Short mmCIF file of C-alpha atoms and ligand atoms in Angstrom, two decimals:
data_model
loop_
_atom_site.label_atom_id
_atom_site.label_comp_id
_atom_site.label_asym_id
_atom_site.label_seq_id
_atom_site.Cartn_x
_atom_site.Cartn_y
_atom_site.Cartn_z
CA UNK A 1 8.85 16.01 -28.99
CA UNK A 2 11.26 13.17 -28.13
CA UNK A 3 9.52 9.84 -26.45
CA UNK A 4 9.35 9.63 -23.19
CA UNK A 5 12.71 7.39 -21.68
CA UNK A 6 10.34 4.32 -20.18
CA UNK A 7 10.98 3.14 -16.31
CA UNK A 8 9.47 -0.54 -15.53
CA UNK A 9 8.34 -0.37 -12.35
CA UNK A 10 8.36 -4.23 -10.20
CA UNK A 11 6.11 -4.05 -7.46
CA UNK A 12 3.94 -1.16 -8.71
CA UNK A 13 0.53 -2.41 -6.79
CA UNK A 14 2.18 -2.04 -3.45
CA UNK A 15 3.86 -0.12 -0.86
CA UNK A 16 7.56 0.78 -2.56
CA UNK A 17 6.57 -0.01 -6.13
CA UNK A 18 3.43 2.24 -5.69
CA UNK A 19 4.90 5.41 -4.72
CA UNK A 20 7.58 4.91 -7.24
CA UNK A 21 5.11 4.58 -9.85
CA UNK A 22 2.89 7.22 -8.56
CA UNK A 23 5.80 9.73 -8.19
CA UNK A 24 7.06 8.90 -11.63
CA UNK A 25 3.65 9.79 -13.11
CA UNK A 26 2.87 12.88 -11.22
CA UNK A 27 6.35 14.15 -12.39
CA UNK A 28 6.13 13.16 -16.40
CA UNK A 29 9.82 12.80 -16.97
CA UNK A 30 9.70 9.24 -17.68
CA UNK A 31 6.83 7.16 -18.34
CA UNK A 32 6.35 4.00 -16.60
CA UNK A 33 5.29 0.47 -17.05
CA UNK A 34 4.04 -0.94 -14.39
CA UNK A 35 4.19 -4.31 -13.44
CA UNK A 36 1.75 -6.91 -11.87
CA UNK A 37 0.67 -10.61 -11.54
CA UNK A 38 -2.78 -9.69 -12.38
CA UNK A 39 -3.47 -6.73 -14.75
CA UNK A 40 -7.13 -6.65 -12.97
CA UNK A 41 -6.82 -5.93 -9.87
CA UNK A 42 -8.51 -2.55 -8.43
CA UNK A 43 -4.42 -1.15 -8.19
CA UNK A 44 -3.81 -1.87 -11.62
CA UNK A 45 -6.51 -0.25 -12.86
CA UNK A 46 -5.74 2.76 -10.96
CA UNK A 47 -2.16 2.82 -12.36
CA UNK A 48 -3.77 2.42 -15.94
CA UNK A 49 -6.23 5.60 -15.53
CA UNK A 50 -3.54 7.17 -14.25
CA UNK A 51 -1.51 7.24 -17.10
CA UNK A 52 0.95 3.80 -16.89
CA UNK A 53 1.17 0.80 -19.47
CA UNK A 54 0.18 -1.89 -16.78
CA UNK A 55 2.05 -5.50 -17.77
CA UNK A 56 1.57 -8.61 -16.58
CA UNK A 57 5.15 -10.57 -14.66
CA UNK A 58 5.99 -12.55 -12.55
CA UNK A 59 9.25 -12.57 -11.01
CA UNK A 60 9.55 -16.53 -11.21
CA UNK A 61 8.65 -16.21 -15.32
CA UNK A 62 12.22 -15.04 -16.80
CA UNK A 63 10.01 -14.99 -20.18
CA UNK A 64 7.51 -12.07 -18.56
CA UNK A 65 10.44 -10.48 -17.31
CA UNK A 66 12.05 -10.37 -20.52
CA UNK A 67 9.34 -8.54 -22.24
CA UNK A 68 8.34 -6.19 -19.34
CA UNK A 69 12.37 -5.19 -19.37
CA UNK A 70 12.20 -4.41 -23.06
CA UNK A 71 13.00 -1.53 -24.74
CA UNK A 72 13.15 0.50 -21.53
CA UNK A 73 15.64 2.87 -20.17
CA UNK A 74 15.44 2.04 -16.57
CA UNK A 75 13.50 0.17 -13.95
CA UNK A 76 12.49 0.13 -10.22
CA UNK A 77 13.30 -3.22 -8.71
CA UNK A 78 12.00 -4.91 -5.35
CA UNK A 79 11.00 -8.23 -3.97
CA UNK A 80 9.04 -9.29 -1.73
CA UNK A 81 10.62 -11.58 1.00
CA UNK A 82 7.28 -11.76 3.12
CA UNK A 83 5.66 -13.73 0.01
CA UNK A 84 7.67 -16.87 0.42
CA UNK A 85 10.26 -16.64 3.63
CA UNK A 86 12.47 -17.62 1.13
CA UNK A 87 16.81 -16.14 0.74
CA UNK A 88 17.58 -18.12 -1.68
CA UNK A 89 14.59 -17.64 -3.79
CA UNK A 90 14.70 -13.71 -3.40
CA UNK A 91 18.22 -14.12 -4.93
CA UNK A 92 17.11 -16.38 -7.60
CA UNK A 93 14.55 -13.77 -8.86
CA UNK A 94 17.00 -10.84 -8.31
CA UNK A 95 19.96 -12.54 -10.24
CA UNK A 96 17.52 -13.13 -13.29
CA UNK A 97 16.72 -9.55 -13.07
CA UNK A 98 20.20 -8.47 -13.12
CA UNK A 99 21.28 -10.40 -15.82
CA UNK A 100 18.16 -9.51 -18.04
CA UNK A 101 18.69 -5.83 -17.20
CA UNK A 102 21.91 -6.21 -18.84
CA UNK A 103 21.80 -8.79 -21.69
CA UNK A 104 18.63 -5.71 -22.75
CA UNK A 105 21.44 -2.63 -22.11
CA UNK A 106 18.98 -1.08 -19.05
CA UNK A 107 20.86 2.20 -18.32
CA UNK A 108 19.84 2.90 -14.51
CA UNK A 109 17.94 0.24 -12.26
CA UNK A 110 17.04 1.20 -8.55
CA UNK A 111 17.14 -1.57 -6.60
CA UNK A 112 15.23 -1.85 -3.22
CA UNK A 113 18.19 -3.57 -1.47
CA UNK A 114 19.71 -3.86 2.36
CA UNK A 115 22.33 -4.78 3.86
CA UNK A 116 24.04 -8.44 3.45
CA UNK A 117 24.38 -8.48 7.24
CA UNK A 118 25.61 -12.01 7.24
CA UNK A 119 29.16 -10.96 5.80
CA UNK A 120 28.81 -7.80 7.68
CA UNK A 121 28.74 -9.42 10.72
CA UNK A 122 31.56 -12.44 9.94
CA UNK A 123 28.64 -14.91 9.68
CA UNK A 124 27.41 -14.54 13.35
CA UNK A 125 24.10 -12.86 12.66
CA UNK A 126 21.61 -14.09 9.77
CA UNK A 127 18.71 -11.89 8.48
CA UNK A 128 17.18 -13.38 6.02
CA UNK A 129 15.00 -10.73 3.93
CA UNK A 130 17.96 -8.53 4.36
CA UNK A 131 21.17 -11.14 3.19
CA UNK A 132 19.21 -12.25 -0.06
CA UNK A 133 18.72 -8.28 -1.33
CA UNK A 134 23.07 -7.88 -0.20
CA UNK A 135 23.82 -10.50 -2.64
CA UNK A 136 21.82 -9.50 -4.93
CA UNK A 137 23.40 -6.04 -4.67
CA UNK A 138 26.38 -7.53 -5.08
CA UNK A 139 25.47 -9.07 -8.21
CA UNK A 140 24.92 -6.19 -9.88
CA UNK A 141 28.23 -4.71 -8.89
CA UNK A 142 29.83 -8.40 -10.19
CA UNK A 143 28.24 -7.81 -13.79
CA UNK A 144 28.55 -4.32 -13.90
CA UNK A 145 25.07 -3.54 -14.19
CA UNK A 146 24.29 0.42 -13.73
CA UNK A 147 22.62 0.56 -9.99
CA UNK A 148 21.91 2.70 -7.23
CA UNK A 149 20.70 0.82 -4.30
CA UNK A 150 17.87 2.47 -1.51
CA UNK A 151 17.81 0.65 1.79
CA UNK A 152 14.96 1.86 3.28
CA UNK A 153 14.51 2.14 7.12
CA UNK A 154 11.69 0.42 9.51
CA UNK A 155 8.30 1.74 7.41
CA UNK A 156 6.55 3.77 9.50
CA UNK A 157 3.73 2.42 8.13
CA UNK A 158 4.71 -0.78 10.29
CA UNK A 159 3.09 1.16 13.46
CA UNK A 160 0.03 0.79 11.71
CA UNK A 161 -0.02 -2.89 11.21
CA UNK A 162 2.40 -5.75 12.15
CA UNK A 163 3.80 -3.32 14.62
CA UNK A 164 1.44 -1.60 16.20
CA UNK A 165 1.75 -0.98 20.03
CA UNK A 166 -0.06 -3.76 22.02
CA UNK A 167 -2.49 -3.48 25.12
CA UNK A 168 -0.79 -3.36 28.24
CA UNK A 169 -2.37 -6.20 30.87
CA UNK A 170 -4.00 -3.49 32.81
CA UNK A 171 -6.09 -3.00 29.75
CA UNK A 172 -5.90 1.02 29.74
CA UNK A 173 -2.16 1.81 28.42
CA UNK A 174 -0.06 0.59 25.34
CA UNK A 175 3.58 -1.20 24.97
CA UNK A 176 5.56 -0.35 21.95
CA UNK A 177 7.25 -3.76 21.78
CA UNK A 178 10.55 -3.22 19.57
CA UNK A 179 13.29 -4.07 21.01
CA UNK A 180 15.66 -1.39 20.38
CA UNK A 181 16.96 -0.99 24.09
CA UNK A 182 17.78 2.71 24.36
CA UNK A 183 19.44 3.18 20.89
CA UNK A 184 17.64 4.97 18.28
CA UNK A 185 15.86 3.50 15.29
CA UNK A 186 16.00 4.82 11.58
CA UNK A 187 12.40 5.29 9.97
CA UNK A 188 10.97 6.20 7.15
CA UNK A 189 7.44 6.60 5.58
CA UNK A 190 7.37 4.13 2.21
CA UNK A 191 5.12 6.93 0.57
CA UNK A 192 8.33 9.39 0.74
CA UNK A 193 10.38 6.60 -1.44
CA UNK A 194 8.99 7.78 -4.93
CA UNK A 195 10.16 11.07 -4.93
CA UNK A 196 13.63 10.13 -3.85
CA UNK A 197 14.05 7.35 -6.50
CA UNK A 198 12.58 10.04 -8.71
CA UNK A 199 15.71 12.33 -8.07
CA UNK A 200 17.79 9.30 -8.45
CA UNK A 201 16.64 8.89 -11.88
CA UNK A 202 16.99 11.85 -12.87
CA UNK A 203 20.67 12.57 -11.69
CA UNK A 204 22.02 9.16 -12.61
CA UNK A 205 25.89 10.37 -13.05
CA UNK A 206 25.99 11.56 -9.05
CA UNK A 207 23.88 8.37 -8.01
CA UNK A 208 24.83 5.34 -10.43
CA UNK A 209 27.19 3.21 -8.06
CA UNK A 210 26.03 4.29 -4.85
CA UNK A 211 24.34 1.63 -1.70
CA UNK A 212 21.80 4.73 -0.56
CA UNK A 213 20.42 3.93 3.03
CA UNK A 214 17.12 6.02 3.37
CA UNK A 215 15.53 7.13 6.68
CA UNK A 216 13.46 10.37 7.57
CA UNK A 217 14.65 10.28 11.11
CA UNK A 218 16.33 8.56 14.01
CA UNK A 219 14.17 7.85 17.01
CA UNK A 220 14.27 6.08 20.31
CA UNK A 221 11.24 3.51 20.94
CA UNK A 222 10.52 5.68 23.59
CA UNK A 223 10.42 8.88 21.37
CA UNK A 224 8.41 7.05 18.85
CA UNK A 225 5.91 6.21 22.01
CA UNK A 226 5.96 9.72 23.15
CA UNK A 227 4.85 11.13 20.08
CA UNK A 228 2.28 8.21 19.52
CA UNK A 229 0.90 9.60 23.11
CA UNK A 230 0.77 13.03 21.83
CA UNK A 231 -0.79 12.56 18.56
CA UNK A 232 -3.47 10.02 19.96
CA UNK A 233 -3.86 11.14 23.77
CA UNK A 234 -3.58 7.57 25.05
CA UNK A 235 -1.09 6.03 26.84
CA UNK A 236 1.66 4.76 24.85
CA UNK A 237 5.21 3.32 26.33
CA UNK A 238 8.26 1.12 25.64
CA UNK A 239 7.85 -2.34 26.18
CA UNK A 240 11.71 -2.13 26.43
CA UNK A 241 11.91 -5.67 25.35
CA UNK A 242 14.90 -7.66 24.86
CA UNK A 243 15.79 -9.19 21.64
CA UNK A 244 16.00 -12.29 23.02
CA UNK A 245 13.02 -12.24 24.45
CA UNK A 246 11.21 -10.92 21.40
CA UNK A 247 12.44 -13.61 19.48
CA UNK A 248 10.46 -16.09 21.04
CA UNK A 249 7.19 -14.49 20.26
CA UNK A 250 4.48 -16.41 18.92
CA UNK A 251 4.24 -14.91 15.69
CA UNK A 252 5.74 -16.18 12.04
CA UNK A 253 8.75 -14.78 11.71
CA UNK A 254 9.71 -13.45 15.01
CA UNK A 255 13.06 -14.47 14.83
CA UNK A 256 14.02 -12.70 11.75
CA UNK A 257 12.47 -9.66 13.20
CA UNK A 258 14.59 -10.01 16.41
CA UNK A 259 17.83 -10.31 13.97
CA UNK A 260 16.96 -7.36 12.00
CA UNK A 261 16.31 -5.52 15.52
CA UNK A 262 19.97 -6.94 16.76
CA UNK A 263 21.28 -5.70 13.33
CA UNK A 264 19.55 -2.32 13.66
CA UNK A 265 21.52 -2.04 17.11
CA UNK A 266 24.63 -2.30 15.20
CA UNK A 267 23.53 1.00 14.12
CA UNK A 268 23.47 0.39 10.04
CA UNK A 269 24.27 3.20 7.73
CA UNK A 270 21.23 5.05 6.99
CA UNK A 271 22.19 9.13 5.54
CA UNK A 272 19.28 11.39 7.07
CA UNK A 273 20.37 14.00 5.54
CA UNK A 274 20.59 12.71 1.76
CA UNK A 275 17.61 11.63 2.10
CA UNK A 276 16.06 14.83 2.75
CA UNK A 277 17.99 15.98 -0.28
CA UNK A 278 16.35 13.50 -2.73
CA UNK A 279 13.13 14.05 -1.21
CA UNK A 280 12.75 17.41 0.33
CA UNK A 281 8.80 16.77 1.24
CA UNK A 282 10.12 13.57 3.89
CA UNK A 283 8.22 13.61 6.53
CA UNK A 284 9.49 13.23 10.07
CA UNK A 285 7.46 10.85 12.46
CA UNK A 286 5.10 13.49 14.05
CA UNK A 287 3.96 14.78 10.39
CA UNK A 288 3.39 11.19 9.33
CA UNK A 289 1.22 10.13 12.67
CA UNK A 290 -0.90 13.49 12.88
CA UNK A 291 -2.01 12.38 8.51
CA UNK A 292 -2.96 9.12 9.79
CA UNK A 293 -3.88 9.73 13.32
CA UNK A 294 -7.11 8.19 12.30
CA UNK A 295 -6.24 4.84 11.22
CA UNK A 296 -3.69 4.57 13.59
CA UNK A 297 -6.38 5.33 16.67
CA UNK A 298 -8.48 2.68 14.39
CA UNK A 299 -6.11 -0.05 14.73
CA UNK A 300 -4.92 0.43 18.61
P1 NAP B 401 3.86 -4.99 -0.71
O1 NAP B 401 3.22 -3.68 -0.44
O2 NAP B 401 3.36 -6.20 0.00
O3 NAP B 401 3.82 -5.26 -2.28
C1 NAP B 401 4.42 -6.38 -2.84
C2 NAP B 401 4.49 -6.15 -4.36
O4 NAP B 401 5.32 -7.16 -4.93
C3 NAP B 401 3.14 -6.22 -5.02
O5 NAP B 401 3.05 -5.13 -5.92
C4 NAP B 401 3.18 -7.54 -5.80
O6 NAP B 401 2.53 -7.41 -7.04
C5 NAP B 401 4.66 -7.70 -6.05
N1 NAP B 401 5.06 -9.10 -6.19
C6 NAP B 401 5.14 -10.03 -5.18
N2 NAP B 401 5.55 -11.21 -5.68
C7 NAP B 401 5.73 -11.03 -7.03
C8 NAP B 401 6.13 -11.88 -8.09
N3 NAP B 401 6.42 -13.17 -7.90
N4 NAP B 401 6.21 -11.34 -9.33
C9 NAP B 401 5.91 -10.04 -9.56
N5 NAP B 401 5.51 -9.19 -8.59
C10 NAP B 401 5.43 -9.68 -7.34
O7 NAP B 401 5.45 -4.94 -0.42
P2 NAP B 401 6.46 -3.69 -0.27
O8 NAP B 401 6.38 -3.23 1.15
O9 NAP B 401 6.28 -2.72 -1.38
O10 NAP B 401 7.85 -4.43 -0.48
C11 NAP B 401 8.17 -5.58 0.26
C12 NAP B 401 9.67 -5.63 0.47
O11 NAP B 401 10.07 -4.48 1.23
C13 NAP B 401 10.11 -6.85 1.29
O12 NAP B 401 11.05 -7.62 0.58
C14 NAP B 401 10.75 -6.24 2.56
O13 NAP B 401 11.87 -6.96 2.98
C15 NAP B 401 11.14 -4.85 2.05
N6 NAP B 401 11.29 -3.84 3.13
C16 NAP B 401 10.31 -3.64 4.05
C17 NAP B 401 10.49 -2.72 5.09
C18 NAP B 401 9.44 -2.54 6.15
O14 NAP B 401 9.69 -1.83 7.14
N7 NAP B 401 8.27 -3.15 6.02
C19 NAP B 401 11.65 -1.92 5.12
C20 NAP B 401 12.64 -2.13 4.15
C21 NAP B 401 12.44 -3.08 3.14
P3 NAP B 401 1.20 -8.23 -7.51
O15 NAP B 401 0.65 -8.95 -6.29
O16 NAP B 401 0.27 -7.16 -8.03
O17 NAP B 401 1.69 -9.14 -8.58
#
């Protein structure tokens, strides 16, 4: 039997990188390696029993990258803005990426980009986490590097955590507080990216080439907060914030958030509809909240 082609997989202890990985090993096509900063950690071991070579990177050590982008046919590619706050550095690790992926003859990289909404927008709106992964897009397309691009939509996962509604001041209700106005918002859970990047991989003539926005569906805040009332029986409504007024905030990075939100009501290219394609089993924002009604009653 022929060896298995070999994907590396960036990111592989987290969210995207995770369910790549995980999707990629369920499946058996292509074997993975799986890269980490620390080969120890209770995710890497998981990845190992599970059936991945688990290698230790970093994305600021061109040396690690070199040998964790050897001899491979493809590899999954993200970074991780949050880590630093940093454009340029995002697009410092992603160039040295690019260019290893082709000096070593890498014949299909997904890349977890967005949007360079900077030139989109003639320069008058900056987001950050999203202009660094454009340019690096770009970059590939500059060197001719073999890409397909997935720019996922708002996690859903996000309702969980960072953005998780907040207690109204009467103490009994909720506030969504995105500021989305009335205009719908693409979303997407990160555990349905694997099996689309899986499809990518394995159909890389219809896919090399191609900037692939992903989203399961397109809600309104207050939609989202509807079904967040169904599925949890409290009380659950639309701050209907302002940007502007979200921006000032008093949390770390509230004003990137409020430019993605002003770029999100510019309505970005997201394709619903290939995306259920690629991954059939993407689940719409009802299915996702009813699997993890619990935790999300646990963090209200
Ligand atoms: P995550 O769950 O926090 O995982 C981050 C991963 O990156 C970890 O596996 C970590 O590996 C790895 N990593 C971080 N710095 C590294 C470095 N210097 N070298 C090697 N590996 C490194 O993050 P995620 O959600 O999968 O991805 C984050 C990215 O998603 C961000 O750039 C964000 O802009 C983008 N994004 C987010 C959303 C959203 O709605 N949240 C939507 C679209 C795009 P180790 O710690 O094991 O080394």
């Amino acid at each position: 039997m022929a060896a298995r082609k070999i994907i590396t997989v960036f990111g592989a202890t987290g969210a995207q990188g995770g369910s790549v990985a995980n999707s990629l090993l369920m499946d058996r096509t292509f074997a993975v390696r799986a890269v980490t900063r620390d080969t120890s950690k209770p995710a890497a071991l998981k990845l190992k029993e599970a059936g991945a070579e688990v290698v230790s990177a970093d994305l600021d050590n061109e040396k690690s990258l070199e040998s964790a982008l050897s001899g491979v046919y493809g590899a999954f590619v993200v970074t991780n803005f949050w880590d630093h706050f940093s454009k340029e550095k995002e697009v410092q690790q992603g160039k040295v990426i690019v260019d290893l992926c082709k000096r070593l003859g890498l014949q299909h990289v997904v890349y977890s980009g967005l949007e360079n909404v900077n030139k989109l927008s003639g320069g008058k709106l900056d987001v950050l986490h999203f202009d660094g992964k454009g340019k690096v897009e770009e970059y590939f397309q500059e060197k001719s590097c073999p890409m397909t691009s997935v720019r996922l939509a708002f996690y859903f996962e996000n309702f969980l955590t960072n953005s998780k509604p907040q207690k109204s001041k009467d103490g009994k209700s909720y506030e969504l507080v995105i500021p989305m106005c009335d205009v719908p918002m693409d979303g997407i859970s990160v555990a349905d990216l694997g099996p689309a990047v899986l499809s990518i991989l394995k159909n890389p003539k219809e896919y090399i080439g191609k900037l692939i926005g992903l989203s399961a569906e397109k809600l309104t805040v207050a939609q989202y907060a509807d079904i967040m009332s169904k599925v949890s029986c409290k009380t659950i409504k639309d701050a209907k914030i302002p940007p502007e007024v979200y921006e000032k905030l008093p949390f770390p990075g509230a004003q990137e958030m409020a430019n993605m939100f002003k770029f999100y009501l510019m309505v970005p290219d997201r394709d619903v509809a290939l995306t259920h394609k690629l991954n059939p089993n993407t689940k719409s924002f009802k299915q996702f909240l009813k699997e993890n009604k619990e935790a999300f009653i646990k963090a209200l």
